[in-house]
mmCIF file of C-alpha atoms and ligand atoms in Angstrom:
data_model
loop_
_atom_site.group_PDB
_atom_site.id
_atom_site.type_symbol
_atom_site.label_atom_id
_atom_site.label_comp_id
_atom_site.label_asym_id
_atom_site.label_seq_id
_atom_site.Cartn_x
_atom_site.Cartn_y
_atom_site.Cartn_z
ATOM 1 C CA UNK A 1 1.591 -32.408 9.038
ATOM 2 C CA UNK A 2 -0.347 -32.700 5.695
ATOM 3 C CA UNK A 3 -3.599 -31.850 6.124
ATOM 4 C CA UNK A 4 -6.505 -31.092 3.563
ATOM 5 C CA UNK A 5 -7.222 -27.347 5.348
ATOM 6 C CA UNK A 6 -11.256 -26.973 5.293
ATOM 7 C CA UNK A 7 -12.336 -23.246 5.387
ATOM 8 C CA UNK A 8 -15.974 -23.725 7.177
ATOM 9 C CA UNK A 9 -18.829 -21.192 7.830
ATOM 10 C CA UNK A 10 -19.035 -20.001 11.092
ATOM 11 C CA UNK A 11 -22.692 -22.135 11.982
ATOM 12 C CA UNK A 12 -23.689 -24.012 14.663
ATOM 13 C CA UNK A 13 -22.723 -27.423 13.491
ATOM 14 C CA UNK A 14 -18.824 -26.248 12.600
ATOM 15 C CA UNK A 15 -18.783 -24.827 15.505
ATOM 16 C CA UNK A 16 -19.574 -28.347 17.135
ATOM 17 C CA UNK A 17 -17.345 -30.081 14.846
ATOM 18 C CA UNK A 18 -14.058 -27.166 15.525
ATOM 19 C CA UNK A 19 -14.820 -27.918 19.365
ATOM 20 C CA UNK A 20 -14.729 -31.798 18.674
ATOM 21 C CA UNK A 21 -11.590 -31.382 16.688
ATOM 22 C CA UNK A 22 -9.936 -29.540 19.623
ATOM 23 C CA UNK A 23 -11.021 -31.580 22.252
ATOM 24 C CA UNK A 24 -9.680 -34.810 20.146
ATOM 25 C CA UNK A 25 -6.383 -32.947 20.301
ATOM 26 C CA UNK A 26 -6.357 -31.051 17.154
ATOM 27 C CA UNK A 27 -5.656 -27.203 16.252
ATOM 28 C CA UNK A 28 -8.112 -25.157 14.563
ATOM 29 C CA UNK A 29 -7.643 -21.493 13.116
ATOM 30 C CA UNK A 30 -9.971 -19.112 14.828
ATOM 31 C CA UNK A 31 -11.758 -15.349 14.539
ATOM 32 C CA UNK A 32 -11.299 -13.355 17.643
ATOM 33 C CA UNK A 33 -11.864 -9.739 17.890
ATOM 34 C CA UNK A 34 -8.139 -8.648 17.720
ATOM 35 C CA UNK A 35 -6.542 -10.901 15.070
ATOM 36 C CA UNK A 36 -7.249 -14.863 13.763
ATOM 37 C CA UNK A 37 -5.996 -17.146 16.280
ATOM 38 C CA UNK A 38 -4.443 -20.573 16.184
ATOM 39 C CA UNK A 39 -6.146 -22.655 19.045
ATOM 40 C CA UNK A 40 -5.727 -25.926 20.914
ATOM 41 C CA UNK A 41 -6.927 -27.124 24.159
ATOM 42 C CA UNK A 42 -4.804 -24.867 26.740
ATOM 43 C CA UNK A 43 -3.953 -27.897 29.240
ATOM 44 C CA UNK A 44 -3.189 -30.520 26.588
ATOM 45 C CA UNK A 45 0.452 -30.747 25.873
ATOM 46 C CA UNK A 46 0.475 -32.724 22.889
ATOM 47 C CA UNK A 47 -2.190 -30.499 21.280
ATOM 48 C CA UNK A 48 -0.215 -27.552 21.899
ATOM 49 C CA UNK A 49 3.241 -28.871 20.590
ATOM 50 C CA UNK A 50 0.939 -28.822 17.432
ATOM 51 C CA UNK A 51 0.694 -24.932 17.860
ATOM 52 C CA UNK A 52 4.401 -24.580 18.227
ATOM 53 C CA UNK A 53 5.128 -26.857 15.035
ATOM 54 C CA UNK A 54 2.651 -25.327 12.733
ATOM 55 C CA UNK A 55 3.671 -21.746 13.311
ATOM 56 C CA UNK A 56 7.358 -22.326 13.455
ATOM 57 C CA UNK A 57 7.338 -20.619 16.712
ATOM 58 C CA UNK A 58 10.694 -20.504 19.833
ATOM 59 C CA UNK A 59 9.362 -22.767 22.503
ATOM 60 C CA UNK A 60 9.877 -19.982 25.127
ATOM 61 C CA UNK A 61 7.105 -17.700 23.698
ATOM 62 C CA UNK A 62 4.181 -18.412 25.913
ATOM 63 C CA UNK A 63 0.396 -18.771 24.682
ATOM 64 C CA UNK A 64 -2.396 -16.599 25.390
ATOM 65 C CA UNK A 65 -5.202 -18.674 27.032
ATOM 66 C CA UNK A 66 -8.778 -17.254 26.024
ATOM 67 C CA UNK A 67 -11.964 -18.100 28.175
ATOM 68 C CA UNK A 68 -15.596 -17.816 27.752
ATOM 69 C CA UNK A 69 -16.844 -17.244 30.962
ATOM 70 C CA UNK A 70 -15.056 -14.508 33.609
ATOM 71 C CA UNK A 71 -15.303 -17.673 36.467
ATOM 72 C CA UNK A 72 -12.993 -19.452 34.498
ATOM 73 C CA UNK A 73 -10.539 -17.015 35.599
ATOM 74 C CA UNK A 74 -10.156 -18.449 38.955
ATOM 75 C CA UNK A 75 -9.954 -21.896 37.999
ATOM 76 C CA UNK A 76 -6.450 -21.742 36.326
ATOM 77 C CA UNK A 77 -5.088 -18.617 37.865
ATOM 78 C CA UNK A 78 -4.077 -17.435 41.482
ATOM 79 C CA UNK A 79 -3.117 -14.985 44.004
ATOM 80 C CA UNK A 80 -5.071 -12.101 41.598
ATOM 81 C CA UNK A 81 -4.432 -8.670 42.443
ATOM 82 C CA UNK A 82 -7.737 -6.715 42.581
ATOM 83 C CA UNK A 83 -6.375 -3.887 39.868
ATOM 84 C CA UNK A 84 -6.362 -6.911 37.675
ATOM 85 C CA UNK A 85 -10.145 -7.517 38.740
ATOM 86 C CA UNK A 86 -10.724 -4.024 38.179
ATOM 87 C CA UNK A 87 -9.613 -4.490 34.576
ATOM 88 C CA UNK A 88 -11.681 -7.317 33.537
ATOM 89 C CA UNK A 89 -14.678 -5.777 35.043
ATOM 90 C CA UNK A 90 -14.045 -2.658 32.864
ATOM 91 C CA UNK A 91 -12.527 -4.313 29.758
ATOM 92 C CA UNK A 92 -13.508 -7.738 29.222
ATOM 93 C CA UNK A 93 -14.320 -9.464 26.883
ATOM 94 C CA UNK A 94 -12.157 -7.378 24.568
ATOM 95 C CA UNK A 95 -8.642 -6.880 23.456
ATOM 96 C CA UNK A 96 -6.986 -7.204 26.932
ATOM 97 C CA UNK A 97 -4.724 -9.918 28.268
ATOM 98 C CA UNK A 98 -4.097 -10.095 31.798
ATOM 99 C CA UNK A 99 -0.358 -12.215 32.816
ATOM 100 C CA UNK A 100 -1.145 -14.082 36.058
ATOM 101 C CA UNK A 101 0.350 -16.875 38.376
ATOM 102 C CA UNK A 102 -0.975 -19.416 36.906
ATOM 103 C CA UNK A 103 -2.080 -23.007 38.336
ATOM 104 C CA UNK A 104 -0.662 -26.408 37.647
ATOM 105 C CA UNK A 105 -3.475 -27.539 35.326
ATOM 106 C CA UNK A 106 -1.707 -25.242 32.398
ATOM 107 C CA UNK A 107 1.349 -27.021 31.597
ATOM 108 C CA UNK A 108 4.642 -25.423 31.237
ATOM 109 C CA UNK A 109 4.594 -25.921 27.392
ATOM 110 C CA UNK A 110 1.712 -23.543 27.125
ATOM 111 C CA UNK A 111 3.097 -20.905 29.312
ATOM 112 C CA UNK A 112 6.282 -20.772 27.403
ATOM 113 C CA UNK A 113 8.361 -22.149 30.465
ATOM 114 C CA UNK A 114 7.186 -19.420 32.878
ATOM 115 C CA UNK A 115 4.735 -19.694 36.612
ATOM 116 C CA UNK A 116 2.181 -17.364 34.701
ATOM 117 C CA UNK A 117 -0.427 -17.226 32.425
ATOM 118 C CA UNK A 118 -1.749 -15.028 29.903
ATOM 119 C CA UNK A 119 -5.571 -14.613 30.142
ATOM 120 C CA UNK A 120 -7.522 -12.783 27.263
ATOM 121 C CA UNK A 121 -11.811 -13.325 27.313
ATOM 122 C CA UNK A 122 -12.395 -12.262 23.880
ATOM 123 C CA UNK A 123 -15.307 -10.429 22.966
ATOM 124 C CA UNK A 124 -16.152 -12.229 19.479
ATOM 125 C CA UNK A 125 -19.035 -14.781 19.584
ATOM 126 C CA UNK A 126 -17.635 -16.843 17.426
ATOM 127 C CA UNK A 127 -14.148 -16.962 19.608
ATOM 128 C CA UNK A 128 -16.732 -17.561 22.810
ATOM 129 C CA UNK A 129 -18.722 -20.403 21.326
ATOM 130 C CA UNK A 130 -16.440 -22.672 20.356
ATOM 131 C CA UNK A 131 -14.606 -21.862 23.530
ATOM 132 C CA UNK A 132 -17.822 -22.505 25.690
ATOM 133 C CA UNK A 133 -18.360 -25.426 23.353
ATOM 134 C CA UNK A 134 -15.106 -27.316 24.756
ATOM 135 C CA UNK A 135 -15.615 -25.990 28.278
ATOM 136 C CA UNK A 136 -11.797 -25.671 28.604
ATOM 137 C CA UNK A 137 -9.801 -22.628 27.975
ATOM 138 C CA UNK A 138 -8.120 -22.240 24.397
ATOM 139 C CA UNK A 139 -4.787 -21.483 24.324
ATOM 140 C CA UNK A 140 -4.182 -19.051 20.946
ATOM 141 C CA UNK A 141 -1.426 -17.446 19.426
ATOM 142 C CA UNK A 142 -2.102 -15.220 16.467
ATOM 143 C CA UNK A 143 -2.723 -18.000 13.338
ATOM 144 C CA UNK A 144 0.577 -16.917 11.168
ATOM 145 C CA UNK A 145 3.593 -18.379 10.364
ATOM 146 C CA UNK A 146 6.351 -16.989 13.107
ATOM 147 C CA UNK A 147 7.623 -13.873 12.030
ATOM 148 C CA UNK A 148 4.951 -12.797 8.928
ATOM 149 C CA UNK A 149 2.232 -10.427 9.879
ATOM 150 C CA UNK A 150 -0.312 -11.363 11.741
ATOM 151 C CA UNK A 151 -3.708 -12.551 10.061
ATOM 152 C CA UNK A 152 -6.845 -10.651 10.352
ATOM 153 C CA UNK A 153 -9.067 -12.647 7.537
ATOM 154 C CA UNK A 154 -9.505 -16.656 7.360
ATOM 155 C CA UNK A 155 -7.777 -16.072 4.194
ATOM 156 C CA UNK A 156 -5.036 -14.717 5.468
ATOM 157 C CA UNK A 157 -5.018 -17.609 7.486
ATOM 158 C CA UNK A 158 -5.022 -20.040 4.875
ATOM 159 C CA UNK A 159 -2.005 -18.679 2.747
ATOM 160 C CA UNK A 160 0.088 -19.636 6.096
ATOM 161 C CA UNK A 161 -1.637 -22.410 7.852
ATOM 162 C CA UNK A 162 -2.538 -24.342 4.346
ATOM 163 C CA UNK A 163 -1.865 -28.117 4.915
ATOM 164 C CA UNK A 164 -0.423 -27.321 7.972
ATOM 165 C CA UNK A 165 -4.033 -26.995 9.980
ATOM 166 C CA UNK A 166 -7.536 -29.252 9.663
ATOM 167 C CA UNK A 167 -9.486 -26.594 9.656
ATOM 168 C CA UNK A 168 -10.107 -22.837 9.888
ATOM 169 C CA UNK A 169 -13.706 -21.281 10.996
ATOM 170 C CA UNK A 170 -14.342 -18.149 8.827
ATOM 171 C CA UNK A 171 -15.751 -14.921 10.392
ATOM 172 C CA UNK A 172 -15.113 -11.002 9.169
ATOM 173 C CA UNK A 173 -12.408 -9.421 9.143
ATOM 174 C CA UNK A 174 -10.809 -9.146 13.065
ATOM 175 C CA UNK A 175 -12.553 -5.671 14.247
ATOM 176 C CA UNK A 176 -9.069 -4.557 16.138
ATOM 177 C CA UNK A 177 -7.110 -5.818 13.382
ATOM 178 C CA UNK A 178 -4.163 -6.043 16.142
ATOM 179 C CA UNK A 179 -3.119 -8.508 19.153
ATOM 180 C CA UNK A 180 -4.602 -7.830 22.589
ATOM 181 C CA UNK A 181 -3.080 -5.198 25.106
ATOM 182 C CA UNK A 182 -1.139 -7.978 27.537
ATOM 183 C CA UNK A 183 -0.603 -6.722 31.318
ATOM 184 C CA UNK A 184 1.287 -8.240 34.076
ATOM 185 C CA UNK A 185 1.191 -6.799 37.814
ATOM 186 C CA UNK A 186 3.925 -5.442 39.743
ATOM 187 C CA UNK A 187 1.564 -5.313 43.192
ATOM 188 C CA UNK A 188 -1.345 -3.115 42.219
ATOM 189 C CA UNK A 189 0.554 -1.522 39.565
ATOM 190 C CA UNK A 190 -0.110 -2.394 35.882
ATOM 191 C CA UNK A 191 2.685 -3.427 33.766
ATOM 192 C CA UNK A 192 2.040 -2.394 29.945
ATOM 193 C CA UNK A 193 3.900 -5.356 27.971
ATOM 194 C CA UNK A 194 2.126 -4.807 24.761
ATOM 195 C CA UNK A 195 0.291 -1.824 23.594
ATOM 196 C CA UNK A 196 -3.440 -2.582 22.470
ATOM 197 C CA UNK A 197 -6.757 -1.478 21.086
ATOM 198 C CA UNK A 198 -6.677 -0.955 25.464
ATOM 199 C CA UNK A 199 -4.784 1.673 25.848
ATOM 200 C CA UNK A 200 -2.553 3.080 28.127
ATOM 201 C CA UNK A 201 -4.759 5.922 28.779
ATOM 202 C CA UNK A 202 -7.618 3.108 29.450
ATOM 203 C CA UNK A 203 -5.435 1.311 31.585
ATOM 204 C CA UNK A 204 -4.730 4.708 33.564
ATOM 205 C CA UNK A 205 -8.013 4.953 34.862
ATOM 206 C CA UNK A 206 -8.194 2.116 36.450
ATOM 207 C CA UNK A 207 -4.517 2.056 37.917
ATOM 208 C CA UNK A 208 -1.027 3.056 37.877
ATOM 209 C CA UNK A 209 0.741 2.441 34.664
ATOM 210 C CA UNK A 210 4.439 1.496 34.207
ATOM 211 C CA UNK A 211 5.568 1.134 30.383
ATOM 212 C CA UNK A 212 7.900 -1.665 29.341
ATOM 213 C CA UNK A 213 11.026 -0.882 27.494
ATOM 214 C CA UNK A 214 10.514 -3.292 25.032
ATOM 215 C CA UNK A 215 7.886 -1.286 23.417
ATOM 216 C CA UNK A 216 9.496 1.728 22.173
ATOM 217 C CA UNK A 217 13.251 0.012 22.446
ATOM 218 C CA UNK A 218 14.780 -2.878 20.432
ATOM 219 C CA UNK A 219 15.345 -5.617 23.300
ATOM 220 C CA UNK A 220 18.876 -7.509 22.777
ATOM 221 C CA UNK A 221 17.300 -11.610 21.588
ATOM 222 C CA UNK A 222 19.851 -12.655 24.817
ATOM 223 C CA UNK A 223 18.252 -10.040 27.200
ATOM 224 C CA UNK A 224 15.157 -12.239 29.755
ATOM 225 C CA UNK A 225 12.413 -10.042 29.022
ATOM 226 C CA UNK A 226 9.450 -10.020 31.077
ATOM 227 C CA UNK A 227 7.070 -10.757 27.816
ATOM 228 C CA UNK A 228 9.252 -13.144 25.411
ATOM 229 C CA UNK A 229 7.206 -12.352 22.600
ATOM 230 C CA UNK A 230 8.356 -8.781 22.501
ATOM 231 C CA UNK A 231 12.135 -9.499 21.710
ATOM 232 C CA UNK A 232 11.607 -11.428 18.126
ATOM 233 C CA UNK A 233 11.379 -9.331 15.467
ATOM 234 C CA UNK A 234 8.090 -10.135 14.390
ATOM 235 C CA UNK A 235 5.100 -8.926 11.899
ATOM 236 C CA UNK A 236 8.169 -8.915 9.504
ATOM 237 C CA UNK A 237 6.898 -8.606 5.731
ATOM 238 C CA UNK A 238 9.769 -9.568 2.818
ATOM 239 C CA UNK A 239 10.425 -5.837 2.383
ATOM 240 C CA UNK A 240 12.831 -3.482 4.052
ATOM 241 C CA UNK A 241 10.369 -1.746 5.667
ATOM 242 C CA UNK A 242 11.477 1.969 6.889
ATOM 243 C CA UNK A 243 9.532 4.587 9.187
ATOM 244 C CA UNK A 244 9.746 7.895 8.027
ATOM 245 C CA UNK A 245 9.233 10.597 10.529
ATOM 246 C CA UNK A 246 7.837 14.203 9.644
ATOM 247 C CA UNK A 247 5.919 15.784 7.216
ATOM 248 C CA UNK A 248 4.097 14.778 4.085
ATOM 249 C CA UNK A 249 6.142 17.389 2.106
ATOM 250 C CA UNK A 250 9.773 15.768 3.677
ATOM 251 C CA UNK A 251 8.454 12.248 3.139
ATOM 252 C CA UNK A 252 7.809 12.932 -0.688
ATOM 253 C CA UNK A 253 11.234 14.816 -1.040
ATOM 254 C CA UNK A 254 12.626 12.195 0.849
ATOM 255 C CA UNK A 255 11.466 9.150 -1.302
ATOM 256 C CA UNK A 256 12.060 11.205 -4.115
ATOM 257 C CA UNK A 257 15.490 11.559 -3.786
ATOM 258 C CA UNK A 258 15.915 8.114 -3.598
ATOM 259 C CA UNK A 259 16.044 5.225 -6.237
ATOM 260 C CA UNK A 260 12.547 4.358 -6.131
ATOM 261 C CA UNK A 261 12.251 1.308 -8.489
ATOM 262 C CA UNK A 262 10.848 -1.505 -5.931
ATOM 263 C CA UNK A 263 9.826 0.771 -3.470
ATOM 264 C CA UNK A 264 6.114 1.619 -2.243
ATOM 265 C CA UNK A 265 4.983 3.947 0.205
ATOM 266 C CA UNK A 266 2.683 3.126 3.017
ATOM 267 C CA UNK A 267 0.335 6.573 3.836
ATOM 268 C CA UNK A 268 -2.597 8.223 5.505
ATOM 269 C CA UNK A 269 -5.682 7.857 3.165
ATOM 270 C CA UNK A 270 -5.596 12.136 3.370
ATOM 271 C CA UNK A 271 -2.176 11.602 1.385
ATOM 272 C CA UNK A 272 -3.099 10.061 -1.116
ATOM 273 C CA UNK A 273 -4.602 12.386 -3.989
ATOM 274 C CA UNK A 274 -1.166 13.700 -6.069
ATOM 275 C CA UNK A 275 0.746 11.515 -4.392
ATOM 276 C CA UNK A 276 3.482 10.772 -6.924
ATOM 277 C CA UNK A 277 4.950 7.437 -5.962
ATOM 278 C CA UNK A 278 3.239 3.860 -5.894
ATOM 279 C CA UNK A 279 1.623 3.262 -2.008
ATOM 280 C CA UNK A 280 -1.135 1.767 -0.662
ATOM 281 C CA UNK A 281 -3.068 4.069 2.326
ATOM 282 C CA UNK A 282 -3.279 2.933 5.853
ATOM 283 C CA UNK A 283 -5.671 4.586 7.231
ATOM 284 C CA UNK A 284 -5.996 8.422 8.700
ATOM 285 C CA UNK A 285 -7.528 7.323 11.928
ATOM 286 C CA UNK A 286 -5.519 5.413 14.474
ATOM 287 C CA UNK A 287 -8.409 2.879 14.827
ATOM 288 C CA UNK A 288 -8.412 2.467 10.836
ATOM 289 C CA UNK A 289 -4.696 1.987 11.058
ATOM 290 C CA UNK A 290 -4.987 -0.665 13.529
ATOM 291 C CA UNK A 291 -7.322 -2.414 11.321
ATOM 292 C CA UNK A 292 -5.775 -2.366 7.931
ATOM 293 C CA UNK A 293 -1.799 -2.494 9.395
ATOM 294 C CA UNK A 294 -1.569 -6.171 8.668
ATOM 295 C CA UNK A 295 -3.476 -6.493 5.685
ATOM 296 C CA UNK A 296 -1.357 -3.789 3.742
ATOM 297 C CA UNK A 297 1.817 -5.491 5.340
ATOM 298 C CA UNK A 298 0.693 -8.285 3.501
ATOM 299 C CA UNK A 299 -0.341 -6.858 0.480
ATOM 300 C CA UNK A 300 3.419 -5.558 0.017
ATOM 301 C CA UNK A 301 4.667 -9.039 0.507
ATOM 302 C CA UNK A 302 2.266 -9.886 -2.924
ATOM 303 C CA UNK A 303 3.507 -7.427 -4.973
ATOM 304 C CA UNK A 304 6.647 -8.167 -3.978
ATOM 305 C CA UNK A 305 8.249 -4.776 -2.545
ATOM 306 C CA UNK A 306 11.792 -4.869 -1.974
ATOM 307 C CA UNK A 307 11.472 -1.178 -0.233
ATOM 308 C CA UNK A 308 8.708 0.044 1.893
ATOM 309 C CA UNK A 309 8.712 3.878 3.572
ATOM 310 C CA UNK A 310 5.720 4.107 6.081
ATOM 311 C CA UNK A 311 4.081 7.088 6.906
ATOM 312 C CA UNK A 312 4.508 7.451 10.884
ATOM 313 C CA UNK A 313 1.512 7.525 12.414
ATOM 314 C CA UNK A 314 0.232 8.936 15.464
ATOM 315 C CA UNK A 315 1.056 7.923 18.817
ATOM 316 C CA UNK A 316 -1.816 8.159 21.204
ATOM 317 C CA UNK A 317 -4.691 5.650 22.186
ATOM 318 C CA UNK A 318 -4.167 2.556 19.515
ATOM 319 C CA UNK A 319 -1.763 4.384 17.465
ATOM 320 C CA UNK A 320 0.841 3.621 20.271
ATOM 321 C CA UNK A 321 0.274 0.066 18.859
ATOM 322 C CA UNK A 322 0.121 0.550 15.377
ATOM 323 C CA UNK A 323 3.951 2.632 16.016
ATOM 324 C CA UNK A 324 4.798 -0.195 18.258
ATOM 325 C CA UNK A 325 3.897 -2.766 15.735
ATOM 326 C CA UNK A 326 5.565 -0.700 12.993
ATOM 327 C CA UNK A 327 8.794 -0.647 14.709
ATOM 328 C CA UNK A 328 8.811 -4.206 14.740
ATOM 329 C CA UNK A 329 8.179 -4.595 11.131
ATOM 330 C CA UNK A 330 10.738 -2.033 10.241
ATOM 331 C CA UNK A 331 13.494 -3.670 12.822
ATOM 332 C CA UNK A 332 13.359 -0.617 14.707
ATOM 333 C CA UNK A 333 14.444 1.352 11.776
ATOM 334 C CA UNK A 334 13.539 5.050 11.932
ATOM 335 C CA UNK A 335 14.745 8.215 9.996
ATOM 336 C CA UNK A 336 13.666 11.875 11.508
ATOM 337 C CA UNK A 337 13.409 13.852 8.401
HETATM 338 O O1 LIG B 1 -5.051 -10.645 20.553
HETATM 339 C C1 LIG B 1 -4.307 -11.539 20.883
HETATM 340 O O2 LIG B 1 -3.702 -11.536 21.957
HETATM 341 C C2 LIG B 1 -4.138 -12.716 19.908
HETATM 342 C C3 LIG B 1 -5.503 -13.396 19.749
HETATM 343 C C4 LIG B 1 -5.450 -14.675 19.000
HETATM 344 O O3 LIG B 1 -6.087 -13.563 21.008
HETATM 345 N N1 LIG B 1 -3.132 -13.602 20.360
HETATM 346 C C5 LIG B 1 -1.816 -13.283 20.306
HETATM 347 O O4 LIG B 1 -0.972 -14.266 20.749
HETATM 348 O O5 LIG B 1 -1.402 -12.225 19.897
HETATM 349 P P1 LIG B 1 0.578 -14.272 20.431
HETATM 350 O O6 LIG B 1 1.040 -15.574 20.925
HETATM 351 O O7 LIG B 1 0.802 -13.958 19.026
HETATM 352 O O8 LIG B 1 1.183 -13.168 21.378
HETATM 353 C C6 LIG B 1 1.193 -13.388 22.770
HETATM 354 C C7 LIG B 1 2.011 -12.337 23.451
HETATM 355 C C8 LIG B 1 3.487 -12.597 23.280
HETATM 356 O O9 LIG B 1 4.172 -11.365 23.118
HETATM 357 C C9 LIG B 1 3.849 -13.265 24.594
HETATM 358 O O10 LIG B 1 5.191 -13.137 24.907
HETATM 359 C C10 LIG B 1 2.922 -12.557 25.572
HETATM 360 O O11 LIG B 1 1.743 -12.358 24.852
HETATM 361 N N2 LIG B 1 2.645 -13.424 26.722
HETATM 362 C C11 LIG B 1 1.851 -14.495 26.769
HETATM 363 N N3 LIG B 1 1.900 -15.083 27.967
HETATM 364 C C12 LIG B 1 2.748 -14.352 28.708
HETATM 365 C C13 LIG B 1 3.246 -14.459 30.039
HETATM 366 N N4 LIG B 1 2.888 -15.456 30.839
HETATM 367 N N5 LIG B 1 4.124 -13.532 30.468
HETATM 368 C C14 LIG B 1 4.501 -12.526 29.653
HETATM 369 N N6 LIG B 1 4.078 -12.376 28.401
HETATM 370 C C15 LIG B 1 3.221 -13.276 27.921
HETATM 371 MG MG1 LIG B 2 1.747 -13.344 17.275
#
């Protein structure tokens, strides 16, 4: 693992030479819609223990398998409820991932040990071609180290994967800016896993809608959980990041009783004129949160903030994933002023 990481246009020739690259077995860092991706070819073991190494992720974390084409769906899934037919028809391609028995052509090694599958049809071209280039589902992972925010620019990208990756295919900045809504089925109900640019009040008109625990609620790490990603901590920057709940007057009292030395605050963009502590702004809609969340997570870890009080945001449509992401950066740390 000691590779020369190329950062490459997103043309038609790369894309060629990313789809050779992944169908000789190799890993390549990826734009999708919803954050950058780290993809190998979904039913190649030895490709995907690649995946595992590079991020430093727990083997029992399954991948998310992306597709170009909604027929592929069939061919390494079964026994499909039609709610979850419903939802592609509505949603895809776009940020939702639908958990599915899966068939024997994905290996146990991409579904984290389980008899399902995680499905996602992205809606980015780029994501598509290279997919439709290899003809064979990509299984993808968000393209960070385990644990640090997820990466929504190549170069984001790069400051993990450096040396670690052959090559990364450059598009804008992920639309989203967060991972995919994920979904299992309980019968024709849906089962919300992880909150999405999808949201649960999407997912309501097409079915009924039962909320995990795990995305509200700190899940024990010895607990089975029904989506194993959901119990590590996650999106963690290097700060002690803190969620302050209430009013911009309480959160400014609150901070200011406090010794503030390498602290920042993380707050609406309508906060910011007079505000008299160091921050960087967020966002003021939920969509604009979503976006920026993991590049200002980021931007902390540069400046190297040893304290970080976050502005809670709103908790309807994508803002239940911005909070949900939140709490995991913060360890579930919250403080009702
Ligand atoms: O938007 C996304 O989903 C991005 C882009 C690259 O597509 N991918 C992504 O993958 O976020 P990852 O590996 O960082 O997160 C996958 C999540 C984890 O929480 C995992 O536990 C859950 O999906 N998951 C995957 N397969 C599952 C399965 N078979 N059953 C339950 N949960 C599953
Ligand atoms: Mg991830």
């Amino acid at each position: 693992m000691n590779y020369n990481t190329k950062v490459l246009a997103s043309n038609r020739e790369n894309i060629n030479y990313a789809a050779k690259l992944l169908l000789d077995g190799e890993i390549v860092g990826i734009p999708t819609e919803t954050v950058y991706g780290l993809a190998a070819i979904a039913t190649n073991p030895t490709a995907i223990e690649k995946i595992f190494i590079a991020k430093g992720r727990p083997q029992d974390n399954p991948l998310i398998c992306h597709i170009s084409d909604i027929s592929m769906l069939e061919q390494y899934t079964i026994n499909i409820p039609n709610v979850a037919y419903r939802l592609a028809e509505k949603f895809w391609p776009g940020a939702l991932t639908l958990v599915l028995p899966k068939r024997d052509i994905i290996p146990y090694i991409t579904s984290g040990g389980l008899d399902t599958v995680g499905i996602r049809f992205p809606s980015n071209i780029i994501a598509r071609e290279i997919i439709a280039a290899c003809k064979i589902p990509l299984a993808a992972p968000s393209a960070n180290i385990s644990g640090s925010p997820s990466p929504t620019t190549s170069n984001h990208v790069y400051d993990d994967m450096k040396g670690r990756i052959p090559l990364i295919i450059d598009g804008d900045s992920s639309a989203v800016g967060l991972e995919s809504t994920v979904v299992s089925f309980v019968g024709e109900d849906i089962h919300l896993l992880r909150p999405g640019a999808i949201s649960k009040e999407d997912l309501s008109s097409v079915g009924k809608v039962i909320m995990d625990r795990g995305i509200l609620e700190r899940i024990d790490n010895s607990t089975k959980v029904l989506s194993p990603g959901m119990k590590y901590k996650h999106y963690s920057p290097k700060a002690n990041v803190i969620i302050l709940n209430g009013s911009l007057e309480k959160f400014i009292s609150y901070i200011g009783e406090r010794d503030i030395e390498d602290s920042y605050s993380m707050i609406f963009n309508s906060d910011a004129d007079n505000f008299p502590y160091k921050y960087l702004t967020y966002g003021d809609s939920s969509e604009e949160q979503a976006h920026n969340i993991f590049n200002v997570l980021r931007e902390f870890d540069k400046m190297s903030a040893a304290v970080v009080y976050v502005r809670s945001p709103q908790r309807e449509g994508v803002g239940l994933a911005v909070y949900n992401r939140l709490l995991r950066a913060a360890g579930f740390e919250v403080i009702e002023l």
